[in-house]
Coordinates of C-alpha atoms (C1' of nucleotides) in Angstrom, one line a residue:
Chain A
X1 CA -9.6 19.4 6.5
X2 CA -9.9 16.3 3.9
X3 CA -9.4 12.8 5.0
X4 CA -6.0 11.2 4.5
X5 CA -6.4 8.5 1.5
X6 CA -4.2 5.9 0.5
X7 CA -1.4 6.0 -2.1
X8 CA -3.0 6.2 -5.6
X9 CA -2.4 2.4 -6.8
X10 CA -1.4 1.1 -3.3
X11 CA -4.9 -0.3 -2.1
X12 CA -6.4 -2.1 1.4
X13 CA -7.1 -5.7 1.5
X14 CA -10.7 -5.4 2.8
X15 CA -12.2 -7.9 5.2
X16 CA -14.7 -9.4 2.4
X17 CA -11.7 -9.8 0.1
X18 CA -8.8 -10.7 2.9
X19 CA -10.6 -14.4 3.2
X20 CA -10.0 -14.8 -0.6
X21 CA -6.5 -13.7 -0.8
X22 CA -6.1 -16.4 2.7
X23 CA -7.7 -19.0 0.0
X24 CA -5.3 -18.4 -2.9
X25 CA -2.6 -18.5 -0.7
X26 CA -3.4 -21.4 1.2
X27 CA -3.8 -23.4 -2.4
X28 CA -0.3 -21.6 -3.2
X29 CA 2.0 -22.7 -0.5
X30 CA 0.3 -26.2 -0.1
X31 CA 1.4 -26.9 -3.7
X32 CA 4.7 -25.8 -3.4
X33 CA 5.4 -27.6 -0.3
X34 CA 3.8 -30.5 -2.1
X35 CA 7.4 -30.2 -4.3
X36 CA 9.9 -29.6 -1.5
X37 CA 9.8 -26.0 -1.9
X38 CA 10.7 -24.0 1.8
X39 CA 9.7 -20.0 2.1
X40 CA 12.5 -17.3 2.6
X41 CA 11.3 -13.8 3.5
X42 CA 13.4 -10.4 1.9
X43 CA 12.8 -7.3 2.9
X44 CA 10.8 -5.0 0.7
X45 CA 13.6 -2.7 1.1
X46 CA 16.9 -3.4 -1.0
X47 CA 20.0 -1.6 -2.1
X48 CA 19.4 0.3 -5.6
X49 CA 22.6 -1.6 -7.4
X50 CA 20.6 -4.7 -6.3
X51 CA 18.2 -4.1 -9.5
X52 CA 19.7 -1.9 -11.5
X53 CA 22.6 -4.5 -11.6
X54 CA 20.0 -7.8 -12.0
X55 CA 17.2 -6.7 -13.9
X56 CA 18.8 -4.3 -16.2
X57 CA 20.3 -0.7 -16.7
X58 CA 18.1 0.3 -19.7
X59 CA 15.0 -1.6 -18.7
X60 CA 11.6 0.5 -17.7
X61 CA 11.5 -0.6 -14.6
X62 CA 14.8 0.4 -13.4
X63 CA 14.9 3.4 -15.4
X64 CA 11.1 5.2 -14.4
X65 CA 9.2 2.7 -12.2
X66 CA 11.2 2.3 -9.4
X67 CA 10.8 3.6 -5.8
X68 CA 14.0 4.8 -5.3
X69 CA 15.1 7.4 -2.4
X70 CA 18.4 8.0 -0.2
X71 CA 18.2 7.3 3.2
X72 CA 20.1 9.5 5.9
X73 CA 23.2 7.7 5.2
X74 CA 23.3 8.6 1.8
X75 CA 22.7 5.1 0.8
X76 CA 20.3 4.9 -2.8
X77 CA 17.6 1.7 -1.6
X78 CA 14.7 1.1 -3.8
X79 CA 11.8 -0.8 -3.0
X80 CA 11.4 -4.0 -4.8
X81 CA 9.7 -4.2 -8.3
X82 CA 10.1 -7.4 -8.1
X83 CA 11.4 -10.9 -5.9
X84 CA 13.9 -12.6 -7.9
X85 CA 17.1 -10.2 -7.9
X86 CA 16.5 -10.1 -3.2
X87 CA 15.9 -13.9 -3.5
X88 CA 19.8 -14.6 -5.6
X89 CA 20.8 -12.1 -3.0
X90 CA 19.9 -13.6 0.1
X91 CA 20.7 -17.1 -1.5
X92 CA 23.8 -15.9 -1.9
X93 CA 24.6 -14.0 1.4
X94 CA 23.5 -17.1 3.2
X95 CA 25.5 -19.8 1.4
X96 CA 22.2 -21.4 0.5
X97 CA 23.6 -22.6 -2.7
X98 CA 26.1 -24.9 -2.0
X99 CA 23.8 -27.7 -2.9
X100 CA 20.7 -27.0 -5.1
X101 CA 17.7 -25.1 -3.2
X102 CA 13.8 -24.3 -3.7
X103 CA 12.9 -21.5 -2.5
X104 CA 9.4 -19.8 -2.6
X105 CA 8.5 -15.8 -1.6
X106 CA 5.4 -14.0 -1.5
X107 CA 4.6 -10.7 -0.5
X108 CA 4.1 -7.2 -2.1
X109 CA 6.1 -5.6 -5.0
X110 CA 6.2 -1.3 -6.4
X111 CA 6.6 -0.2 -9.5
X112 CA 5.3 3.2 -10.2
X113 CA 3.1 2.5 -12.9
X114 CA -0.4 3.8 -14.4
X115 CA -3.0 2.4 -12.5
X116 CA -5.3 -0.1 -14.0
X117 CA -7.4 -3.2 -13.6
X118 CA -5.1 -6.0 -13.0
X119 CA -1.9 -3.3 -11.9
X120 CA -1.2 -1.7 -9.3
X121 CA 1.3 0.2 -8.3
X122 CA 1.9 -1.9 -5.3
X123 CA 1.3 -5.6 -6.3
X124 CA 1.6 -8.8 -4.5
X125 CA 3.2 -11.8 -6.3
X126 CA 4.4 -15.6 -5.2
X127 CA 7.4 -16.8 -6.3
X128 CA 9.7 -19.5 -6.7
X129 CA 13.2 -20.2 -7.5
X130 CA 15.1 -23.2 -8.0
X131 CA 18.9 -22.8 -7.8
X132 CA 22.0 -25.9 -8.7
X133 CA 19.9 -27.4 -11.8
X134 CA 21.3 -26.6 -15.5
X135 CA 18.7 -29.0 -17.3
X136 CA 15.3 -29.0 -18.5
X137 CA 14.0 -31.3 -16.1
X138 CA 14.1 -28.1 -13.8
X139 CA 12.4 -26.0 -16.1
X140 CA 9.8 -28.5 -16.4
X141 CA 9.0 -29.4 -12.6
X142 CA 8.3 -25.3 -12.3
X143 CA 6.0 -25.8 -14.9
X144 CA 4.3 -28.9 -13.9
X145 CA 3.6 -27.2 -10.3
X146 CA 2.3 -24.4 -11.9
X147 CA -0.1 -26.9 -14.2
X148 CA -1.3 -28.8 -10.9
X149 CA -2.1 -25.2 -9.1
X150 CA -3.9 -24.1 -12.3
X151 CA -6.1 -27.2 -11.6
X152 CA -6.6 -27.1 -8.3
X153 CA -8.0 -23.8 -8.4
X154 CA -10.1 -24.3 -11.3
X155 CA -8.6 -22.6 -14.1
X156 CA -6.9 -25.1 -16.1
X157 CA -9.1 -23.5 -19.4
X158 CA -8.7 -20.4 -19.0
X159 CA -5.2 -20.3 -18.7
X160 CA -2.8 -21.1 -21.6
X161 CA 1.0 -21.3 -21.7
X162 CA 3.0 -20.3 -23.9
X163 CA 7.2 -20.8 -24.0
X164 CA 10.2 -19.7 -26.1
X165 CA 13.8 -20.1 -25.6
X166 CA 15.8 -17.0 -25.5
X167 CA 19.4 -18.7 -26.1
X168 CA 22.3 -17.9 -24.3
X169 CA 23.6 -14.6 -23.6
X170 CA 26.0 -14.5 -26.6
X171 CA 23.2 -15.8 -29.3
X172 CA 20.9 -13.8 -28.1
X173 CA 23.4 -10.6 -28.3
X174 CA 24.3 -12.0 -32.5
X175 CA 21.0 -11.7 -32.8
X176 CA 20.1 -8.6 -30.9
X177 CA 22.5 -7.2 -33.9
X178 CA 21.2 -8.6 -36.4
X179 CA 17.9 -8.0 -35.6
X180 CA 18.9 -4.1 -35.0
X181 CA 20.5 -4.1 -38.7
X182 CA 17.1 -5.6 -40.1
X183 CA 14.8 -2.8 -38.5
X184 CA 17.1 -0.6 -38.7
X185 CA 17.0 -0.4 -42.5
X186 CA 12.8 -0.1 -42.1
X187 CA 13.2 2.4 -39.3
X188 CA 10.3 4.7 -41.3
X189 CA 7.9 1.8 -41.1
X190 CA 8.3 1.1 -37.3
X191 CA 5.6 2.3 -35.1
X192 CA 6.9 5.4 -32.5
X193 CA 7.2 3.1 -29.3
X194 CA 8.8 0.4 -31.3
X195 CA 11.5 3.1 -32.7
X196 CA 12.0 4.4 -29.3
X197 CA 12.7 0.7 -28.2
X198 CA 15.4 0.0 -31.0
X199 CA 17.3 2.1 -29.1
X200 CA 16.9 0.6 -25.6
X201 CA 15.5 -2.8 -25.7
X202 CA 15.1 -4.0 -29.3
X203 CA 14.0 -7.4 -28.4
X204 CA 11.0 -6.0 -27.2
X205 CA 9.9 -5.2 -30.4
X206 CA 9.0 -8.6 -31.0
X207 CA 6.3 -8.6 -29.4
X208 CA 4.4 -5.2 -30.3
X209 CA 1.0 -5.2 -30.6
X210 CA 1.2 -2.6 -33.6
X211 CA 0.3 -4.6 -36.4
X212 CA 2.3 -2.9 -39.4
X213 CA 5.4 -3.5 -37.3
X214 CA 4.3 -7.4 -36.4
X215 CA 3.8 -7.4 -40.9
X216 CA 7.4 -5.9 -40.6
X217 CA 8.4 -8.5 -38.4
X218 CA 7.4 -11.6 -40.5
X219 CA 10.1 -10.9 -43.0
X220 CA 13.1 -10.6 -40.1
X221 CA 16.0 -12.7 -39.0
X222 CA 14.3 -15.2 -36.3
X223 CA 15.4 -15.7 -33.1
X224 CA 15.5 -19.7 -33.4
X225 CA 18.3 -19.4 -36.2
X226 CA 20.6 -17.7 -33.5
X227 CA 20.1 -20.0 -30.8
X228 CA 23.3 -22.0 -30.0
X229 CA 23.1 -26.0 -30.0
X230 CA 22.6 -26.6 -26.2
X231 CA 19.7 -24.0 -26.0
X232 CA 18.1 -25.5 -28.8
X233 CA 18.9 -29.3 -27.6
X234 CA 17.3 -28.3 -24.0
X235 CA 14.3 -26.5 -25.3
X236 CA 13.7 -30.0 -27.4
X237 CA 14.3 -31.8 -24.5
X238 CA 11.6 -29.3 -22.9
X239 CA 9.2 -29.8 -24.7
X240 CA 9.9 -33.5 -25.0
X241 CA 8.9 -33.4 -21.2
X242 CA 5.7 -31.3 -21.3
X243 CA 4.5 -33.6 -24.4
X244 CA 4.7 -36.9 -21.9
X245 CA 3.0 -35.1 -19.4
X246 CA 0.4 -33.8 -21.6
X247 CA 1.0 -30.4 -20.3
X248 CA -0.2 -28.2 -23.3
X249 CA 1.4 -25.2 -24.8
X250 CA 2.2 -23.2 -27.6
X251 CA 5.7 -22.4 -28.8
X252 CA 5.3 -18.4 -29.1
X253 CA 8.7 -17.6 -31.1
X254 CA 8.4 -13.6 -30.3
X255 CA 7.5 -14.2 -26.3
X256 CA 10.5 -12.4 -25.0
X257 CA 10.6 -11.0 -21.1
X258 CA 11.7 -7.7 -20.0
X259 CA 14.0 -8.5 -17.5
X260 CA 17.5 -8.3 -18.9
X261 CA 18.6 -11.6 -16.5
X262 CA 16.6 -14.3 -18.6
X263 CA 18.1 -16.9 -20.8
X264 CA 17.5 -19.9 -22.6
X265 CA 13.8 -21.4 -21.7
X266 CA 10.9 -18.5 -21.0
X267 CA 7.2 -18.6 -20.2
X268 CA 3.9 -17.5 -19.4
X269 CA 0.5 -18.3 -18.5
X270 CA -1.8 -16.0 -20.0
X271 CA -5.5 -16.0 -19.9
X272 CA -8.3 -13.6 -22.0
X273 CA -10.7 -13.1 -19.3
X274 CA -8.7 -9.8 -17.9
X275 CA -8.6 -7.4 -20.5
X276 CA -4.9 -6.3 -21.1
X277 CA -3.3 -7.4 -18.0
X278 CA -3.2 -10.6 -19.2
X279 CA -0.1 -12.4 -17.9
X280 CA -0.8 -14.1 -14.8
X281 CA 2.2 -15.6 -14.2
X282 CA 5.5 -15.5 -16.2
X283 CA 9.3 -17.1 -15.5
X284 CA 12.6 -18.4 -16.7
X285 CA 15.8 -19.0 -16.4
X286 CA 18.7 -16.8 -15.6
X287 CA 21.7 -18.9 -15.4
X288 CA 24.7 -16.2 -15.0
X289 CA 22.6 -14.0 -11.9
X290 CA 24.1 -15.6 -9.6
X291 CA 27.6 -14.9 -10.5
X292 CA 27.1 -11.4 -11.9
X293 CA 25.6 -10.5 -8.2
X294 CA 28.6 -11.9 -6.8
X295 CA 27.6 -15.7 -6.4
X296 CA 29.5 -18.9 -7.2
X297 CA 28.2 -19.3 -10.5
X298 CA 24.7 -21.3 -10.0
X299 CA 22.2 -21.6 -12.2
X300 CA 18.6 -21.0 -11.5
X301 CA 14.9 -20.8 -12.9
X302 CA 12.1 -19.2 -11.1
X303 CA 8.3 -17.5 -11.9
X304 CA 6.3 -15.3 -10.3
X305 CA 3.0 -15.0 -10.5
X306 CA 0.2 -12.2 -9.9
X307 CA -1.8 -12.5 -7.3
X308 CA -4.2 -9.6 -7.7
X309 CA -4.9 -11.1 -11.3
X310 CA -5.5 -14.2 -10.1
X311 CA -7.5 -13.0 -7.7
X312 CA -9.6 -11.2 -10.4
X313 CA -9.4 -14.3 -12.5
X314 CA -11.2 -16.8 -10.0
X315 CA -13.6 -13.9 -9.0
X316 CA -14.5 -13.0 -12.8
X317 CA -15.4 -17.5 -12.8
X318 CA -17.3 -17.2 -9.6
X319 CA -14.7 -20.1 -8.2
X320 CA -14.2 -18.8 -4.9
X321 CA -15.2 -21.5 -2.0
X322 CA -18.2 -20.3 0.0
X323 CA -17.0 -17.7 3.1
X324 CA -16.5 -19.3 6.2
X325 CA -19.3 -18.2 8.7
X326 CA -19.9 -19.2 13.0
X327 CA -21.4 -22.2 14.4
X328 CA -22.6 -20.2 16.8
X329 CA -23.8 -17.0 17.7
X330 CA -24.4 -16.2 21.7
X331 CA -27.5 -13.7 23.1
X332 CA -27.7 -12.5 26.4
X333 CA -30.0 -10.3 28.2
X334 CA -29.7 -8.5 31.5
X335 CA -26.6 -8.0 33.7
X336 CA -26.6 -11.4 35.5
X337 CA -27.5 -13.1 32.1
X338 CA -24.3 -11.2 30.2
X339 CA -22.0 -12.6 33.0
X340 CA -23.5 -16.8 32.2
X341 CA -23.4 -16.0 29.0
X342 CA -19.5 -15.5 29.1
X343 CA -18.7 -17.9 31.5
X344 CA -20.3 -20.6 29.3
X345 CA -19.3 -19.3 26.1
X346 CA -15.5 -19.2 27.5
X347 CA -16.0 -23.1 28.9
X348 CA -17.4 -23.9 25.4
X349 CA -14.3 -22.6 23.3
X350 CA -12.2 -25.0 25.6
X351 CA -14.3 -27.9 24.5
X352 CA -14.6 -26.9 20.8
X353 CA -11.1 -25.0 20.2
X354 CA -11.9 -24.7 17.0
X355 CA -16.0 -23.5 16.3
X356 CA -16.6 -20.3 15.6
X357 CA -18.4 -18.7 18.2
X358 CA -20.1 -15.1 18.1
X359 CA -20.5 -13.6 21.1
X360 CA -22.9 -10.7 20.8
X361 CA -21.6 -7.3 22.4
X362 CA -23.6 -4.5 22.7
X363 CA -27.1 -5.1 24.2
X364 CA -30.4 -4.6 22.4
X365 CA -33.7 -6.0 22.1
X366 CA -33.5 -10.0 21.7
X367 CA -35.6 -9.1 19.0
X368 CA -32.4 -7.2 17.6
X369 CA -30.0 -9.7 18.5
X370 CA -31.9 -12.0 16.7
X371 CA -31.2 -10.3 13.8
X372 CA -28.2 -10.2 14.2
X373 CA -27.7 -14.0 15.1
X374 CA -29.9 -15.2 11.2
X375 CA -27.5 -12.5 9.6
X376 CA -24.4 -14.0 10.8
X377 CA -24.5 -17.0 9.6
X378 CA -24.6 -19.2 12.2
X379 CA -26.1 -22.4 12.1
X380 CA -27.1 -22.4 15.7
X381 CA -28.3 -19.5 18.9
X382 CA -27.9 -19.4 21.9
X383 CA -29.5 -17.8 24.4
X384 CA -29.9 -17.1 27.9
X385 CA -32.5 -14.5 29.6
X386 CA -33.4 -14.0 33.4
X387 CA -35.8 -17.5 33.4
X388 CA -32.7 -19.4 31.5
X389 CA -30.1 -17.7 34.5
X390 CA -32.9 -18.3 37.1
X391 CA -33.1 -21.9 36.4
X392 CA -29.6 -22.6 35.4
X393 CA -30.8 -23.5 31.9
X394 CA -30.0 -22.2 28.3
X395 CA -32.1 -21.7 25.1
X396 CA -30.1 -23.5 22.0
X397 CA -32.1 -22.6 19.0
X398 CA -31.4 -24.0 15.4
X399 CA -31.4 -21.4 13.0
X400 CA -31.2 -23.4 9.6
X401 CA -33.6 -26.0 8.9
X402 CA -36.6 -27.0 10.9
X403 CA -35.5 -27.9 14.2
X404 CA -37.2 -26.7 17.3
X405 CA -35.7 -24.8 20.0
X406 CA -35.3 -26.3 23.2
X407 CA -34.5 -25.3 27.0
X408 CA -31.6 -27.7 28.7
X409 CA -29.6 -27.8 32.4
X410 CA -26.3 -25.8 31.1
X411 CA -24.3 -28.8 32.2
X412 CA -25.5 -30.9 29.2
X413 CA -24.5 -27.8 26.9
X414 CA -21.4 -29.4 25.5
X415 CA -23.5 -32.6 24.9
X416 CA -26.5 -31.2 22.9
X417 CA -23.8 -28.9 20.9
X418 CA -22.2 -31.6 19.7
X419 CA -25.1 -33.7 18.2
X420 CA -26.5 -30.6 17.1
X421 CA -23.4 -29.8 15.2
X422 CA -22.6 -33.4 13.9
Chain B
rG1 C1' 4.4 9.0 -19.4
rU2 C1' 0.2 9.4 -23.6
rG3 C1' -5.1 9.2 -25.2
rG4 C1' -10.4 8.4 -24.1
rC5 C1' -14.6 7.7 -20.6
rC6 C1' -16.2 8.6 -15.7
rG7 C1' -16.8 10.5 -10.2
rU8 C1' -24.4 12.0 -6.9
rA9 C1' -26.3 8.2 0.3
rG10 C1' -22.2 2.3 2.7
rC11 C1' -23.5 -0.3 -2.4
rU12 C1' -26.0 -0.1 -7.5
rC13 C1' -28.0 4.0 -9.9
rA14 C1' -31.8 8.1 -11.2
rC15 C1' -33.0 13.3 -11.6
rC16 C1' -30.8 17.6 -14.9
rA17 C1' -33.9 24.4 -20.2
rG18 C1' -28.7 25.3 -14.9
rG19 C1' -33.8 26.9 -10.0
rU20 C1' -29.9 24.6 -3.7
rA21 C1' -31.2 16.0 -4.5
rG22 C1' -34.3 10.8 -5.1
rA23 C1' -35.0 5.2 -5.6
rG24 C1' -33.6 0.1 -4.7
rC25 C1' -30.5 -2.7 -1.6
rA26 C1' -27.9 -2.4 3.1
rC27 C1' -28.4 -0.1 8.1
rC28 C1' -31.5 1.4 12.7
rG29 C1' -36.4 1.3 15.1
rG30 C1' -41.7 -0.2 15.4
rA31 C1' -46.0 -3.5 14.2
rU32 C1' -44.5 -8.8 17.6
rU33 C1' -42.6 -4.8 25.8
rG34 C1' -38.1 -12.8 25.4
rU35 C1' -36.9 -14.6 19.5
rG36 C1' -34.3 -14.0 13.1
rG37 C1' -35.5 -15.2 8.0
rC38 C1' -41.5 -13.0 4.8
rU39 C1' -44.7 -8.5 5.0
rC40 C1' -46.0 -3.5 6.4
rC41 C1' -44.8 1.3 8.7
rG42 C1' -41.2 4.8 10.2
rG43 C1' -36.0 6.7 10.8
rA44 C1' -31.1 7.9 10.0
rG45 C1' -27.7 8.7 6.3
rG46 C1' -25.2 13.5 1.0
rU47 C1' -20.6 20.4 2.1
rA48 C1' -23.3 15.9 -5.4
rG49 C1' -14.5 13.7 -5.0
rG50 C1' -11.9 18.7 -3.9
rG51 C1' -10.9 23.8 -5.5
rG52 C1' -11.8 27.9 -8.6
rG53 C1' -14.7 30.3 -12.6
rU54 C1' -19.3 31.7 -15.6
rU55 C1' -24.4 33.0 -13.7
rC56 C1' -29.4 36.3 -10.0
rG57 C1' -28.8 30.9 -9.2
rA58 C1' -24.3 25.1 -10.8
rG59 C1' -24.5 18.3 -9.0
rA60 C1' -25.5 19.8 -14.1
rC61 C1' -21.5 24.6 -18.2
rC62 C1' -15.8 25.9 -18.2
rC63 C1' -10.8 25.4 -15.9
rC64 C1' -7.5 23.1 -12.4
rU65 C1' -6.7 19.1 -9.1
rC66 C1' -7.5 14.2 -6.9
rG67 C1' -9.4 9.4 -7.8
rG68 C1' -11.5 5.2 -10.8
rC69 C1' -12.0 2.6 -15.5
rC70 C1' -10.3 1.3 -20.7
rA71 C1' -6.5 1.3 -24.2
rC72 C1' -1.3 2.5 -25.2
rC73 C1' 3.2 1.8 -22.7
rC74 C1' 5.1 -1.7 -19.1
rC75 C1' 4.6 -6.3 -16.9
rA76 C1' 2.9 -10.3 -12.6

RNA sequence: GUGGCCGUAGCUCACCAGGUAGAGCACCGGAUUGUGGCUCCGGAGGUAGGGGGUUCGAGACCCCUCGGCCACCCCA
């Protein structure tokens, strides 16, 4: 019989990789509780309407990447592609927009995708939302806390934004027509994924790599002449903000999302170090999703951003810190010398609650143990044997450097331990 | 969903007119019967992703399948 594997694209966090994932993480949420930002947790599970009504009908992920199934109620649930759409809808449930709110998630998302570096089928991204502010000064605190994470981690050059604004719901619509009339009459010329899409999301088409259809492009309506005044006065205003803060960017006129919800200001960070999966972080504003899931009407903007890329991204610029190793790693040898051993190490963790302290299992030569204390880590042995248990002493041994090892009265454990360690 | 490349020990890889597998690292043990890192010696570890076919004989060739990578697509 073969051995159960996991879910093609749904992969284990191993325990070399886990303390990098605790490091991102810990960078993460200590920046966005820098900006007042407080966690809610969704479940992974939500009703089918959820999506289908926030991200969009006709979009790819609703229509094929979606885990949908019925559950013995008869109910259609879906697990999440994504965290916005659960975030408006707990917001919402739990009146938590009656005055403005930031909100940050993490946790995994499905989409049933082709594997491939920097995808996955099941994904893990952080988010944040802010909810109760129309203006671009929200847009731009999102992006300032992204800038200041960028830098803490170390990527500030490998990572560039880019922005656009979208317009509002009606302009872009005008322009979704007249955009559709343009390619329309050059239907012959589009590539075969960019036909398909003039049918189901034409705004897509903007940005196709195909470079005939990009040629195409140059001579069609733009997206900037549509835009209605207050758009176009906020994504001035935007800018106007990034520029003082010396945040960098590019305008990218075609960056468009593929969420149906966005309006008015969108970006990304992107970066060339991961091959295609280059986006490692993406958001904007969807200022009617609160009312069209059934909210007072609220505006918001939010991002989300990939953590397996990022992951990749600090590993591919060797920027990981150093893995955290013991202090200590604890031999014993012989029945009466196991049973010091333990009591001593146990007294120790009381005095130092937070060293790391190895406590070798399993027997073996001291020889062996050895080993296994140098390949550990640890900075210092110990060590206790029938003369140690005999004489009520212990062997505390430095293992990096030059120091000798020395035999003391186990009372002045603690002591030495602590000068040793300082 | 589409196209291409790939799948040999825990890891990185080799062998290959098709003649039933090998190295380095890692692991375990010994040289040093109470002591690691260096060195030397030895050991364990593989139904060659899985299944089927061609053949006297297949890890090598063919088909299917699973999985990985790259690109498209999609998007974080």
């Amino acid at each position: 019989m073969s051995a159960l594997r996991s879910i093609r694209g749904m992969n284990d966090v191993l325990p070399d990789d886990s303390h990098r994932w605790q490091y991102l993480e810990a960078v993460v949420v200590s920046v966005l509780d820098s900006y007042g930002y407080s966690e809610i947790r969704m479940p992974l599970v939500e009703p089918t309407a959820l999506f289908s009504r926030s991200i969009g009908e006709v979009t790819d992920i609703v229509e094929k990447e979606m885990y949908s199934f019925e559950d013995r109620n008869g109910d259609s649930l879906s697990l999440r592609p994504e965290g916005t759409a659960g975030c408006v809808r707990a917001a919402i449930q739990h009146n938590l927009l009656a005055t403005p709110a930031r909100l940050w998630y993490r946790g995994p998302m499905f989409r049933y995708e082709r594997p491939q570096k920097g995808r996955q089928r099941q994904f893990h991204q952080i988010g944040a939302e802010l909810f109760g502010y129309a203006g671009p000064d929200a847009d731009a605190e999102l992006i300032f806390l992204l800038a200041r994470l960028w830098r803490r981690l170390g990527l500030q050059n490998v990572v560039r934004l880019e922005i656009n604004s979208i317009g509002s719901l009606d302009a872009r619509a005008a322009y979704r027509s007249a955009l559709v009339n343009y390619l329309s009459a050059h239907h012959d010329e589009l590539d075969e994924d960019s036909q398909r899409r003039l049918q189901s999301n034409p705004l897509r088409i903007l940005d196709s790599k195909n470079a005939q259809t990009q040629g195409l492009l140059d001579g069609a309506p733009a997206l900037q002449e549509y835009l209605d005044d207050e758009s176009r006065e906020d994504f001035v205003r935007l800018c106007a903000y990034l520029d003082a803060a010396g945040v960098a960017y590019t305008v990218n006129p075609r960056l468009v999302r593929g969420l149906d919800y966005y309006n008015k200001t969108v970006f990304e960070w992107v970066t060339d170090e991961l091959g295609a999966q280059g986006t490692v972080c993406a958001g904007g504003r969807y200022d009617g999703l609160v009312a069209q899931l059934g909210g007072k009407a609220t505006p918001g903007v939010g991002f989300a951003m990939g953590v397996e890329r990022l992951l990749l991204l600090i590993e591919a610029l060797d920027l990981f810190p150093a893995e955290p190793v013991p202090s200590m790693y604890v031999m014993a040898m012989g029945d009466a010398a196991e049973q010091r051993a333990t009591a001593c190490v146990e007294k120790l963790r009381d005095t130092f609650p937070d060293l790391g302290i190895t406590r070798h299992l399993g027997g073996g030569s001291f020889k062996s143990q050895m080993k296994k204390a140098d390949r550990s880590g640890a900075q210092l042995a110990l060590l206790w044997g029938e003369d140690e248990v005999a004489a009520g002493e212990v062997t505390i041994k430095p293992l990096r450097g030059d120091g000798e090892q020395q035999r003391l009265p186990e009372e002045q454990l603690s002591e030495r331990v602590q000068a040793l360690l300082e």
